[in-house]
Amino acid sequence: MTTVPDSPTSTARQPIGTPATPATPAAPAAPVRSARHTALALAAVCLGFFMILLDGSALNIALPAIERDVHGSMAALQWVVTIYTIPLASILLTAGSISDRWGARRLFVSSLAAFTAASLLCAVSPNLTVLVVARFLQGIAAGGLLPTTLAIIARTYPDPIERAKAITVWGATGGLALVAGPIGGGALTELLGWRSIFLINVPVGLITLYLAQRYASETPRREARAADLPGQLTGIITLSAIVAYLIEGGSLGWLAPVPLVLLAVAVVTAITFVAVESRSQHPMLPLAVFRRAAFSASITNGFAFQFGGYGLQFMLAIYLQQQWGLSAEKTGVYFLPFGIAWVFGTIVLNRRLVHRGPRFLLWTGALSSFIGSALLLGVTDQSTWPLFAIGTGLTGLGCGVFSPSLNAAALLAIDPAYAGLGSGVLNTARQVGMAMGVALLGSLIGMHDTMLGLRVSVVLVALCFFAIIGLSVAYVPRKETA
């Protein structure tokens, strides 16, 4: 067994599982480029990031139309969403290693080309099976695309102040995708059909490819550690089996033979994953990082955020169309308070309150989301739309306030030498939370008693935000500086 340090917070120690190595030569400086070139490079990165997030938020609105067209069940709709997030979450930790070998721009361009091609395949899918396969390919491509965006920004903007501004633009892009997704997805579904949601990615992807190849700078290629294939494989199987159990259990019954087999597979592979990672020389997920309570709390917060924030959006989009009889376009309008409040919380409130430190932003934002989600317990028929608007608005506002601070809180709790690992673990936890939120909440909203399913789902979401409040107050440092 490889000896690992007791805590990843000591700067005097070598990275987990790696022998002492000679110092790596400094990377060459980024080439000097005009303001126009750097702006277009940033535009390419932001467009790629926008495509990944827009695809998911727009798809939630289009799911009932897909169900009617391909005659799928609720379980099938959940697979259309989760089959994207499973591979995305599973390869995030390895994508950084691939980026080291290939260069971030090269991986960005390759992944973007694959994402664009998979989007086209989604658009022309003749049946549900092809659509699910195409979504899986989209998820793999997104997993390679997402981690490269910040690396390209760091290369394009060597000055820390300019880099911080660029990252702010990058973060705001995600917020805009949350607003544009429901509105644009609803409008496209009503006017051109659900396939147009995927088809729009093709021209945008081609424009982004041109901008990235023409204006983005390549990052230095470095010798990277060997990929942890056994850990990667057991991790993917574990996650897939857990999500499959949640989806199929809600459809077939939690104690039916197929769900029980899936649960058994998940337990066995989870135990195997822990054993593999504890013995690997180059583990995909060094278990020692979780010995720091503050870091574990931050990772749990990331999981709870995606489970609650994105699981709620998926579940409510289904509910509005199936129970209130709304069109896709009107459903998008109903989500306006959620999206606009989220963007306002991110761009305005978070930036103005960032000097208070991540703990304050996390617990206050989560408190707003907790109150908003609790208000949704009073939603019944369409006459309760004001309560729906207020509840989703407060939930979105809180998510916008605290979500940008999740990464800061995680990095505060880990040695700077492990910053890349910490960010990778956090993003993986967030994607896993999203996959499990969609799976479980989708199963609950598909219950025979829809109102009971809605209320149980809302309670679970509220508990997620309440957990963020408690963990943040107990473990997250007050300030970003020691």
CSV table of C-alpha atoms in Angstrom, one decimal:
chain,number,residue,atom,x,y,z
A,1,MET,CA,0.0,0.0,0.0
A,2,THR,CA,1.3,3.5,-0.9
A,3,THR,CA,2.0,5.7,2.1
A,4,VAL,CA,0.0,8.9,2.1
A,5,PRO,CA,0.3,12.0,4.2
A,6,ASP,CA,-2.0,12.4,7.2
A,7,SER,CA,-3.4,15.6,5.8
A,8,PRO,CA,-3.3,17.3,2.4
A,9,THR,CA,-2.9,20.7,4.1
A,10,SER,CA,0.8,20.5,4.7
A,11,THR,CA,2.8,22.3,2.0
A,12,ALA,CA,6.0,20.6,3.0
A,13,ARG,CA,4.8,17.2,1.8
A,14,GLN,CA,4.8,15.7,-1.7
A,15,PRO,CA,1.5,15.3,-3.5
A,16,ILE,CA,-0.4,12.2,-2.5
A,17,GLY,CA,0.9,9.0,-3.9
A,18,THR,CA,3.8,10.5,-5.9
A,19,PRO,CA,7.6,10.2,-5.2
A,20,ALA,CA,9.9,13.2,-5.0
A,21,THR,CA,10.6,14.6,-8.4
A,22,PRO,CA,12.9,17.3,-9.8
A,23,ALA,CA,11.5,20.7,-10.1
A,24,THR,CA,9.6,21.3,-13.3
A,25,PRO,CA,11.0,24.0,-15.5
A,26,ALA,CA,8.9,27.1,-15.6
A,27,ALA,CA,6.3,27.2,-18.5
A,28,PRO,CA,7.1,29.7,-21.2
A,29,ALA,CA,5.2,33.0,-21.0
A,30,ALA,CA,2.0,33.4,-22.9
A,31,PRO,CA,2.5,35.2,-26.2
A,32,VAL,CA,1.6,38.9,-26.1
A,33,ARG,CA,-1.7,39.4,-27.9
A,34,SER,CA,-4.0,42.3,-28.7
A,35,ALA,CA,-7.0,43.1,-26.6
A,36,ARG,CA,-9.2,42.0,-29.6
A,37,HIS,CA,-7.5,38.6,-29.7
A,38,THR,CA,-7.8,38.0,-26.0
A,39,ALA,CA,-11.4,39.1,-26.0
A,40,LEU,CA,-12.2,36.6,-28.8
A,41,ALA,CA,-10.4,33.8,-27.0
A,42,LEU,CA,-12.5,34.5,-24.0
A,43,ALA,CA,-15.6,34.6,-26.2
A,44,ALA,CA,-14.7,31.1,-27.4
A,45,VAL,CA,-14.3,29.7,-23.9
A,46,CYS,CA,-17.5,31.3,-22.7
A,47,LEU,CA,-19.5,30.1,-25.7
A,48,GLY,CA,-18.3,26.5,-25.0
A,49,PHE,CA,-19.2,26.8,-21.3
A,50,PHE,CA,-22.5,28.4,-22.3
A,51,MET,CA,-23.4,25.5,-24.6
A,52,ILE,CA,-22.8,22.9,-21.9
A,53,LEU,CA,-25.1,24.6,-19.4
A,54,LEU,CA,-27.7,25.8,-21.9
A,55,ASP,CA,-28.1,22.3,-23.2
A,56,GLY,CA,-29.2,21.0,-19.8
A,57,SER,CA,-31.5,23.9,-18.7
A,58,ALA,CA,-33.2,24.0,-22.1
A,59,LEU,CA,-33.7,20.2,-22.2
A,60,ASN,CA,-35.6,20.2,-18.9
A,61,ILE,CA,-38.4,22.3,-20.5
A,62,ALA,CA,-38.5,20.0,-23.6
A,63,LEU,CA,-38.7,16.7,-21.8
A,64,PRO,CA,-42.5,16.3,-22.0
A,65,ALA,CA,-42.4,17.0,-25.8
A,66,ILE,CA,-39.7,14.3,-26.1
A,67,GLU,CA,-41.8,11.9,-24.1
A,68,ARG,CA,-44.8,12.5,-26.5
A,69,ASP,CA,-42.7,12.1,-29.6
A,70,VAL,CA,-40.7,9.0,-28.7
A,71,HIS,CA,-43.3,7.5,-26.4
A,72,GLY,CA,-40.9,7.2,-23.4
A,73,SER,CA,-41.7,6.7,-19.8
A,74,MET,CA,-40.7,9.0,-16.8
A,75,ALA,CA,-37.7,6.6,-16.3
A,76,ALA,CA,-36.7,7.1,-19.9
A,77,LEU,CA,-36.9,10.9,-19.5
A,78,GLN,CA,-34.6,10.7,-16.4
A,79,TRP,CA,-32.1,8.6,-18.4
A,80,VAL,CA,-32.0,11.3,-21.2
A,81,VAL,CA,-30.8,13.7,-18.5
A,82,THR,CA,-28.7,11.5,-16.3
A,83,ILE,CA,-26.9,9.6,-19.1
A,84,TYR,CA,-25.3,13.0,-19.8
A,85,THR,CA,-24.2,13.9,-16.3
A,86,ILE,CA,-22.8,10.4,-15.4
A,87,PRO,CA,-19.9,10.4,-17.9
A,88,LEU,CA,-19.4,14.2,-17.4
A,89,ALA,CA,-18.9,13.6,-13.6
A,90,SER,CA,-16.9,10.5,-14.1
A,91,ILE,CA,-14.1,11.9,-16.3
A,92,LEU,CA,-13.7,15.3,-14.8
A,93,LEU,CA,-10.9,14.1,-12.5
A,94,THR,CA,-9.0,12.6,-15.4
A,95,ALA,CA,-9.5,15.4,-17.9
A,96,GLY,CA,-6.9,17.5,-16.2
A,97,SER,CA,-4.3,14.8,-16.8
A,98,ILE,CA,-5.3,14.5,-20.4
A,99,SER,CA,-5.1,18.3,-20.7
A,100,ASP,CA,-1.5,18.2,-19.3
A,101,ARG,CA,-0.5,15.7,-22.0
A,102,TRP,CA,-2.3,17.3,-25.0
A,103,GLY,CA,-2.6,21.0,-24.1
A,104,ALA,CA,-5.8,22.6,-22.9
A,105,ARG,CA,-6.7,24.2,-26.2
A,106,ARG,CA,-6.3,21.0,-28.1
A,107,LEU,CA,-8.5,19.1,-25.7
A,108,PHE,CA,-11.0,22.0,-25.7
A,109,VAL,CA,-11.2,21.9,-29.5
A,110,SER,CA,-11.4,18.1,-29.7
A,111,SER,CA,-14.1,18.0,-27.0
A,112,LEU,CA,-16.1,20.8,-28.6
A,113,ALA,CA,-16.1,19.1,-32.0
A,114,ALA,CA,-17.3,15.9,-30.4
A,115,PHE,CA,-20.0,17.8,-28.5
A,116,THR,CA,-21.2,19.5,-31.6
A,117,ALA,CA,-21.3,16.2,-33.5
A,118,ALA,CA,-23.2,14.5,-30.7
A,119,SER,CA,-25.7,17.4,-30.6
A,120,LEU,CA,-26.4,16.8,-34.3
A,121,LEU,CA,-26.9,13.1,-33.6
A,122,CYS,CA,-29.3,14.0,-30.8
A,123,ALA,CA,-31.3,16.3,-33.2
A,124,VAL,CA,-31.7,13.5,-35.8
A,125,SER,CA,-32.3,10.6,-33.4
A,126,PRO,CA,-35.0,8.4,-34.8
A,127,ASN,CA,-35.8,6.8,-31.5
A,128,LEU,CA,-35.1,6.9,-27.7
A,129,THR,CA,-32.2,4.5,-27.9
A,130,VAL,CA,-30.2,6.6,-30.3
A,131,LEU,CA,-31.1,9.7,-28.3
A,132,VAL,CA,-29.8,8.2,-25.1
A,133,VAL,CA,-26.5,7.0,-26.8
A,134,ALA,CA,-26.0,10.5,-28.3
A,135,ARG,CA,-26.6,12.1,-24.9
A,136,PHE,CA,-24.0,9.8,-23.4
A,137,LEU,CA,-21.5,10.9,-26.1
A,138,GLN,CA,-22.4,14.5,-25.3
A,139,GLY,CA,-21.6,13.9,-21.6
A,140,ILE,CA,-18.2,12.5,-22.5
A,141,ALA,CA,-17.4,15.5,-24.6
A,142,ALA,CA,-18.6,17.9,-22.0
A,143,GLY,CA,-16.4,16.2,-19.4
A,144,GLY,CA,-13.4,17.0,-21.5
A,145,LEU,CA,-14.6,20.5,-22.4
A,146,LEU,CA,-15.4,21.9,-18.9
A,147,PRO,CA,-12.1,21.6,-17.1
A,148,THR,CA,-10.1,23.2,-20.0
A,149,THR,CA,-12.0,26.5,-20.0
A,150,LEU,CA,-10.3,28.0,-16.9
A,151,ALA,CA,-6.9,26.7,-18.0
A,152,ILE,CA,-7.3,28.6,-21.3
A,153,ILE,CA,-8.4,31.7,-19.5
A,154,ALA,CA,-5.3,31.5,-17.2
A,155,ARG,CA,-3.1,31.2,-20.3
A,156,THR,CA,-4.8,34.0,-22.1
A,157,TYR,CA,-4.8,36.4,-19.1
A,158,PRO,CA,-1.4,36.2,-17.3
A,159,ASP,CA,-2.2,39.4,-15.3
A,160,PRO,CA,-4.1,38.4,-12.1
A,161,ILE,CA,-6.4,41.4,-12.2
A,162,GLU,CA,-7.4,40.9,-15.8
A,163,ARG,CA,-7.7,37.2,-15.2
A,164,ALA,CA,-10.1,37.8,-12.3
A,165,LYS,CA,-12.2,40.0,-14.6
A,166,ALA,CA,-12.2,37.3,-17.3
A,167,ILE,CA,-13.3,34.6,-14.8
A,168,THR,CA,-16.1,36.9,-13.6
A,169,VAL,CA,-17.3,37.0,-17.2
A,170,TRP,CA,-17.0,33.3,-17.5
A,171,GLY,CA,-19.1,32.8,-14.3
A,172,ALA,CA,-21.7,35.2,-15.5
A,173,THR,CA,-22.1,33.2,-18.6
A,174,GLY,CA,-23.3,30.3,-16.5
A,175,GLY,CA,-25.9,32.5,-14.9
A,176,LEU,CA,-27.1,33.7,-18.3
A,177,ALA,CA,-27.5,30.1,-19.5
A,178,LEU,CA,-29.9,29.5,-16.7
A,179,VAL,CA,-32.1,32.3,-17.9
A,180,ALA,CA,-31.8,31.7,-21.6
A,181,GLY,CA,-32.3,27.9,-21.2
A,182,PRO,CA,-35.9,27.8,-20.1
A,183,ILE,CA,-37.0,30.7,-22.2
A,184,GLY,CA,-35.1,29.7,-25.3
A,185,GLY,CA,-35.8,26.0,-24.9
A,186,GLY,CA,-39.5,26.6,-24.4
A,187,ALA,CA,-39.7,28.9,-27.5
A,188,LEU,CA,-37.7,26.6,-29.7
A,189,THR,CA,-39.8,23.6,-28.6
A,190,GLU,CA,-43.1,25.3,-29.4
A,191,LEU,CA,-42.0,26.9,-32.7
A,192,LEU,CA,-39.6,24.2,-34.2
A,193,GLY,CA,-39.9,21.2,-32.0
A,194,TRP,CA,-37.6,19.7,-29.3
A,195,ARG,CA,-34.9,18.7,-31.9
A,196,SER,CA,-34.1,22.3,-32.5
A,197,ILE,CA,-32.7,22.5,-28.9
A,198,PHE,CA,-29.8,20.2,-30.0
A,199,LEU,CA,-29.6,21.5,-33.6
A,200,ILE,CA,-28.9,25.1,-32.4
A,201,ASN,CA,-25.6,23.7,-31.0
A,202,VAL,CA,-24.2,23.0,-34.4
A,203,PRO,CA,-23.8,26.5,-35.8
A,204,VAL,CA,-22.8,27.8,-32.4
A,205,GLY,CA,-20.3,25.0,-32.0
A,206,LEU,CA,-18.8,25.7,-35.4
A,207,ILE,CA,-18.4,29.4,-34.6
A,208,THR,CA,-16.8,28.5,-31.3
A,209,LEU,CA,-14.4,26.1,-32.9
A,210,TYR,CA,-13.2,28.8,-35.3
A,211,LEU,CA,-12.7,31.3,-32.5
A,212,ALA,CA,-10.8,28.8,-30.4
A,213,GLN,CA,-8.5,27.7,-33.1
A,214,ARG,CA,-7.9,31.2,-34.4
A,215,TYR,CA,-7.5,33.2,-31.1
A,216,ALA,CA,-6.9,30.9,-28.1
A,217,SER,CA,-3.4,30.2,-26.9
A,218,GLU,CA,-2.2,26.7,-26.3
A,219,THR,CA,-1.2,25.8,-22.7
A,220,PRO,CA,2.2,24.2,-22.1
A,221,ARG,CA,2.3,20.4,-22.3
A,222,ARG,CA,3.7,18.7,-19.2
A,223,GLU,CA,4.5,15.1,-18.2
A,224,ALA,CA,1.4,13.9,-16.4
A,225,ARG,CA,0.8,11.0,-14.0
A,226,ALA,CA,-0.6,7.7,-15.2
A,227,ALA,CA,-4.3,7.5,-15.5
A,228,ASP,CA,-6.0,5.5,-12.7
A,229,LEU,CA,-8.1,3.3,-15.0
A,230,PRO,CA,-9.3,0.8,-12.3
A,231,GLY,CA,-10.5,3.7,-10.2
A,232,GLN,CA,-12.1,5.3,-13.2
A,233,LEU,CA,-13.9,2.1,-14.2
A,234,THR,CA,-15.1,1.2,-10.7
A,235,GLY,CA,-16.2,4.8,-10.1
A,236,ILE,CA,-18.2,4.9,-13.3
A,237,ILE,CA,-19.9,1.6,-12.5
A,238,THR,CA,-20.7,2.7,-9.0
A,239,LEU,CA,-22.3,6.0,-10.0
A,240,SER,CA,-24.2,4.4,-12.9
A,241,ALA,CA,-25.6,1.7,-10.7
A,242,ILE,CA,-26.7,4.1,-8.0
A,243,VAL,CA,-28.4,6.4,-10.5
A,244,ALA,CA,-30.0,3.4,-12.3
A,245,TYR,CA,-31.3,2.1,-8.9
A,246,LEU,CA,-32.9,5.4,-8.2
A,247,ILE,CA,-34.5,5.6,-11.6
A,248,GLU,CA,-35.6,2.0,-12.0
A,249,GLY,CA,-36.6,1.8,-8.4
A,250,GLY,CA,-39.0,4.7,-8.8
A,251,SER,CA,-40.5,3.0,-11.9
A,252,LEU,CA,-40.5,-0.7,-11.0
A,253,GLY,CA,-40.6,-0.5,-7.2
A,254,TRP,CA,-37.7,-0.2,-4.8
A,255,LEU,CA,-37.7,-3.9,-3.8
A,256,ALA,CA,-38.2,-5.3,-7.3
A,257,PRO,CA,-35.5,-7.7,-8.6
A,258,VAL,CA,-33.9,-5.4,-11.1
A,259,PRO,CA,-33.5,-2.4,-8.7
A,260,LEU,CA,-32.1,-4.7,-6.0
A,261,VAL,CA,-29.5,-6.1,-8.4
A,262,LEU,CA,-28.5,-2.6,-9.3
A,263,LEU,CA,-28.2,-1.7,-5.6
A,264,ALA,CA,-26.0,-4.7,-5.0
A,265,VAL,CA,-23.8,-3.8,-7.9
A,266,ALA,CA,-23.4,-0.3,-6.5
A,267,VAL,CA,-22.5,-1.5,-3.1
A,268,VAL,CA,-19.9,-4.0,-4.4
A,269,THR,CA,-18.3,-1.6,-6.8
A,270,ALA,CA,-18.2,1.2,-4.2
A,271,ILE,CA,-16.3,-1.0,-1.8
A,272,THR,CA,-14.0,-2.0,-4.7
A,273,PHE,CA,-13.5,1.6,-5.6
A,274,VAL,CA,-12.4,2.5,-2.0
A,275,ALA,CA,-10.0,-0.5,-2.0
A,276,VAL,CA,-8.5,0.4,-5.3
A,277,GLU,CA,-8.0,4.1,-4.5
A,278,SER,CA,-6.4,3.3,-1.1
A,279,ARG,CA,-3.8,1.1,-2.8
A,280,SER,CA,-3.2,3.0,-6.0
A,281,GLN,CA,0.1,4.8,-6.5
A,282,HIS,CA,-1.7,7.5,-8.6
A,283,PRO,CA,-5.3,7.4,-7.3
A,284,MET,CA,-7.9,9.3,-9.2
A,285,LEU,CA,-9.4,10.3,-5.9
A,286,PRO,CA,-6.9,10.4,-3.0
A,287,LEU,CA,-9.0,9.4,0.0
A,288,ALA,CA,-6.7,11.4,2.3
A,289,VAL,CA,-8.2,14.7,1.2
A,290,PHE,CA,-11.4,13.8,3.1
A,291,ARG,CA,-9.5,13.7,6.4
A,292,ARG,CA,-9.9,17.5,6.6
A,293,ALA,CA,-13.5,18.1,7.9
A,294,ALA,CA,-13.7,21.6,6.2
A,295,PHE,CA,-12.9,20.1,2.8
A,296,SER,CA,-15.4,17.2,3.3
A,297,ALA,CA,-18.0,19.8,4.3
A,298,SER,CA,-17.3,21.9,1.2
A,299,ILE,CA,-17.6,18.8,-1.1
A,300,THR,CA,-20.9,17.8,0.6
A,301,ASN,CA,-22.2,21.4,0.1
A,302,GLY,CA,-21.4,21.1,-3.6
A,303,PHE,CA,-23.3,17.8,-3.9
A,304,ALA,CA,-26.3,19.3,-2.0
A,305,PHE,CA,-26.3,22.4,-4.1
A,306,GLN,CA,-26.6,20.5,-7.4
A,307,PHE,CA,-29.0,18.0,-6.0
A,308,GLY,CA,-31.3,20.7,-4.8
A,309,GLY,CA,-30.9,23.5,-7.3
A,310,TYR,CA,-30.9,21.5,-10.5
A,311,GLY,CA,-33.0,18.6,-9.3
A,312,LEU,CA,-35.7,21.1,-8.4
A,313,GLN,CA,-35.6,22.7,-11.8
A,314,PHE,CA,-36.0,19.3,-13.5
A,315,MET,CA,-38.8,18.1,-11.3
A,316,LEU,CA,-40.8,21.4,-11.5
A,317,ALA,CA,-40.5,21.6,-15.3
A,318,ILE,CA,-42.2,18.2,-15.5
A,319,TYR,CA,-44.8,19.1,-12.9
A,320,LEU,CA,-45.9,22.3,-14.6
A,321,GLN,CA,-46.4,20.7,-18.0
A,322,GLN,CA,-48.0,17.4,-16.8
A,323,GLN,CA,-50.1,18.7,-13.9
A,324,TRP,CA,-50.8,22.4,-14.9
A,325,GLY,CA,-51.1,21.6,-18.6
A,326,LEU,CA,-48.7,24.4,-19.6
A,327,SER,CA,-46.9,24.5,-22.9
A,328,ALA,CA,-43.1,24.4,-23.1
A,329,GLU,CA,-43.0,28.1,-23.8
A,330,LYS,CA,-45.2,29.1,-20.9
A,331,THR,CA,-43.2,26.8,-18.6
A,332,GLY,CA,-40.1,28.7,-19.6
A,333,VAL,CA,-41.9,32.0,-18.6
A,334,TYR,CA,-42.8,30.5,-15.2
A,335,PHE,CA,-39.1,29.9,-14.6
A,336,LEU,CA,-38.1,33.5,-15.2
A,337,PRO,CA,-38.1,34.5,-11.5
A,338,PHE,CA,-35.8,31.5,-10.8
A,339,GLY,CA,-33.3,32.4,-13.6
A,340,ILE,CA,-33.3,36.1,-13.2
A,341,ALA,CA,-32.9,36.0,-9.5
A,342,TRP,CA,-30.1,33.5,-9.8
A,343,VAL,CA,-28.2,35.9,-12.2
A,344,PHE,CA,-28.9,38.9,-10.0
A,345,GLY,CA,-27.5,37.0,-7.0
A,346,THR,CA,-24.4,36.0,-8.8
A,347,ILE,CA,-23.5,39.2,-10.7
A,348,VAL,CA,-24.7,41.8,-8.2
A,349,LEU,CA,-25.1,40.4,-4.6
A,350,ASN,CA,-22.2,37.9,-4.6
A,351,ARG,CA,-19.8,40.5,-6.0
A,352,ARG,CA,-20.8,43.2,-3.5
A,353,LEU,CA,-20.7,40.8,-0.5
A,354,VAL,CA,-17.6,38.8,-1.4
A,355,HIS,CA,-15.5,40.7,1.1
A,356,ARG,CA,-17.5,39.1,3.9
A,357,GLY,CA,-16.0,35.7,3.0
A,358,PRO,CA,-17.4,32.4,1.7
A,359,ARG,CA,-18.9,31.3,5.0
A,360,PHE,CA,-21.3,34.3,5.1
A,361,LEU,CA,-22.2,34.0,1.5
A,362,LEU,CA,-22.8,30.2,1.8
A,363,TRP,CA,-25.1,30.3,4.8
A,364,THR,CA,-27.0,33.5,3.9
A,365,GLY,CA,-27.6,32.3,0.3
A,366,ALA,CA,-28.6,28.8,1.4
A,367,LEU,CA,-31.0,30.4,3.9
A,368,SER,CA,-32.8,32.2,1.1
A,369,SER,CA,-32.9,29.0,-0.9
A,370,PHE,CA,-34.2,27.1,2.1
A,371,ILE,CA,-37.0,29.6,2.7
A,372,GLY,CA,-37.9,29.6,-1.0
A,373,SER,CA,-38.0,25.9,-1.3
A,374,ALA,CA,-40.1,25.6,1.9
A,375,LEU,CA,-42.6,28.0,0.4
A,376,LEU,CA,-43.1,25.6,-2.6
A,377,LEU,CA,-44.8,23.2,-0.2
A,378,GLY,CA,-47.9,25.4,-0.6
A,379,VAL,CA,-48.0,25.0,-4.4
A,380,THR,CA,-51.0,23.0,-5.6
A,381,ASP,CA,-52.9,24.0,-8.7
A,382,GLN,CA,-52.3,26.9,-11.1
A,383,SER,CA,-54.0,29.4,-8.8
A,384,THR,CA,-51.0,29.2,-6.5
A,385,TRP,CA,-48.6,30.6,-9.2
A,386,PRO,CA,-47.7,33.6,-7.1
A,387,LEU,CA,-46.3,31.2,-4.4
A,388,PHE,CA,-44.5,29.3,-7.1
A,389,ALA,CA,-42.9,32.6,-8.4
A,390,ILE,CA,-41.9,33.8,-5.0
A,391,GLY,CA,-40.6,30.4,-3.9
A,392,THR,CA,-38.5,29.7,-7.0
A,393,GLY,CA,-37.3,33.3,-7.0
A,394,LEU,CA,-36.0,33.1,-3.5
A,395,THR,CA,-34.4,29.7,-4.3
A,396,GLY,CA,-32.7,31.0,-7.4
A,397,LEU,CA,-31.5,34.2,-5.6
A,398,GLY,CA,-29.9,32.1,-2.8
A,399,CYS,CA,-28.2,29.8,-5.3
A,400,GLY,CA,-26.9,32.8,-7.1
A,401,VAL,CA,-25.5,34.2,-3.9
A,402,PHE,CA,-23.7,31.1,-2.6
A,403,SER,CA,-22.9,29.0,-5.6
A,404,PRO,CA,-19.8,31.0,-6.7
A,405,SER,CA,-18.4,30.7,-3.2
A,406,LEU,CA,-18.5,26.8,-3.2
A,407,ASN,CA,-15.1,26.7,-5.0
A,408,ALA,CA,-13.5,29.3,-2.8
A,409,ALA,CA,-14.6,27.4,0.3
A,410,ALA,CA,-13.2,24.1,-1.0
A,411,LEU,CA,-9.9,25.6,-1.9
A,412,LEU,CA,-9.6,27.4,1.5
A,413,ALA,CA,-9.8,24.0,3.1
A,414,ILE,CA,-7.0,22.3,1.1
A,415,ASP,CA,-3.3,22.8,0.6
A,416,PRO,CA,-2.7,25.1,-2.5
A,417,ALA,CA,-0.6,22.3,-4.0
A,418,TYR,CA,-3.8,20.4,-4.3
A,419,ALA,CA,-5.9,23.2,-5.8
A,420,GLY,CA,-6.5,21.4,-9.1
A,421,LEU,CA,-7.4,18.2,-7.3
A,422,GLY,CA,-9.8,20.1,-4.9
A,423,SER,CA,-11.5,21.8,-7.8
A,424,GLY,CA,-11.9,18.5,-9.6
A,425,VAL,CA,-13.3,16.7,-6.6
A,426,LEU,CA,-15.8,19.5,-6.0
A,427,ASN,CA,-17.0,19.6,-9.6
A,428,THR,CA,-17.3,15.8,-9.6
A,429,ALA,CA,-19.4,15.9,-6.5
A,430,ARG,CA,-21.6,18.6,-8.0
A,431,GLN,CA,-22.3,16.6,-11.1
A,432,VAL,CA,-23.0,13.5,-9.1
A,433,GLY,CA,-25.4,15.5,-7.0
A,434,MET,CA,-27.2,16.7,-10.2
A,435,ALA,CA,-27.4,13.1,-11.5
A,436,MET,CA,-28.8,11.8,-8.3
A,437,GLY,CA,-31.2,14.7,-7.8
A,438,VAL,CA,-32.7,14.2,-11.2
A,439,ALA,CA,-33.0,10.5,-10.7
A,440,LEU,CA,-34.6,10.6,-7.2
A,441,LEU,CA,-36.8,13.7,-7.6
A,442,GLY,CA,-37.9,12.5,-11.0
A,443,SER,CA,-38.9,9.2,-9.5
A,444,LEU,CA,-40.9,10.9,-6.8
A,445,ILE,CA,-42.7,13.3,-9.2
A,446,GLY,CA,-43.6,10.2,-11.2
A,447,MET,CA,-45.5,8.6,-8.3
A,448,HIS,CA,-49.2,7.8,-8.6
A,449,ASP,CA,-49.9,10.5,-6.0
A,450,THR,CA,-48.3,13.4,-7.7
A,451,MET,CA,-48.9,15.9,-4.9
A,452,LEU,CA,-47.3,13.6,-2.4
A,453,GLY,CA,-44.3,13.2,-4.8
A,454,LEU,CA,-44.0,16.9,-5.2
A,455,ARG,CA,-44.1,17.6,-1.4
A,456,VAL,CA,-41.6,14.9,-0.6
A,457,SER,CA,-39.3,16.2,-3.4
A,458,VAL,CA,-39.5,19.8,-2.0
A,459,VAL,CA,-38.8,18.6,1.5
A,460,LEU,CA,-35.6,16.8,0.2
A,461,VAL,CA,-34.5,20.0,-1.6
A,462,ALA,CA,-35.1,22.1,1.5
A,463,LEU,CA,-33.1,19.7,3.6
A,464,CYS,CA,-30.2,20.0,1.1
A,465,PHE,CA,-30.2,23.8,1.6
A,466,PHE,CA,-30.5,23.4,5.4
A,467,ALA,CA,-27.5,21.1,5.4
A,468,ILE,CA,-25.5,23.7,3.5
A,469,ILE,CA,-26.3,26.3,6.2
A,470,GLY,CA,-25.2,23.9,9.0
A,471,LEU,CA,-22.0,22.7,7.4
A,472,SER,CA,-21.0,26.2,6.3
A,473,VAL,CA,-21.4,27.7,9.8
A,474,ALA,CA,-19.7,24.7,11.4
A,475,TYR,CA,-16.7,24.2,9.1
A,476,VAL,CA,-16.2,26.8,6.4
A,477,PRO,CA,-13.5,29.4,7.2
A,478,ARG,CA,-14.8,33.0,7.6
A,479,LYS,CA,-12.4,34.7,5.2
A,480,GLU,CA,-10.4,33.9,2.0
A,481,THR,CA,-7.2,35.0,3.7
A,482,ALA,CA,-5.6,33.4,6.7
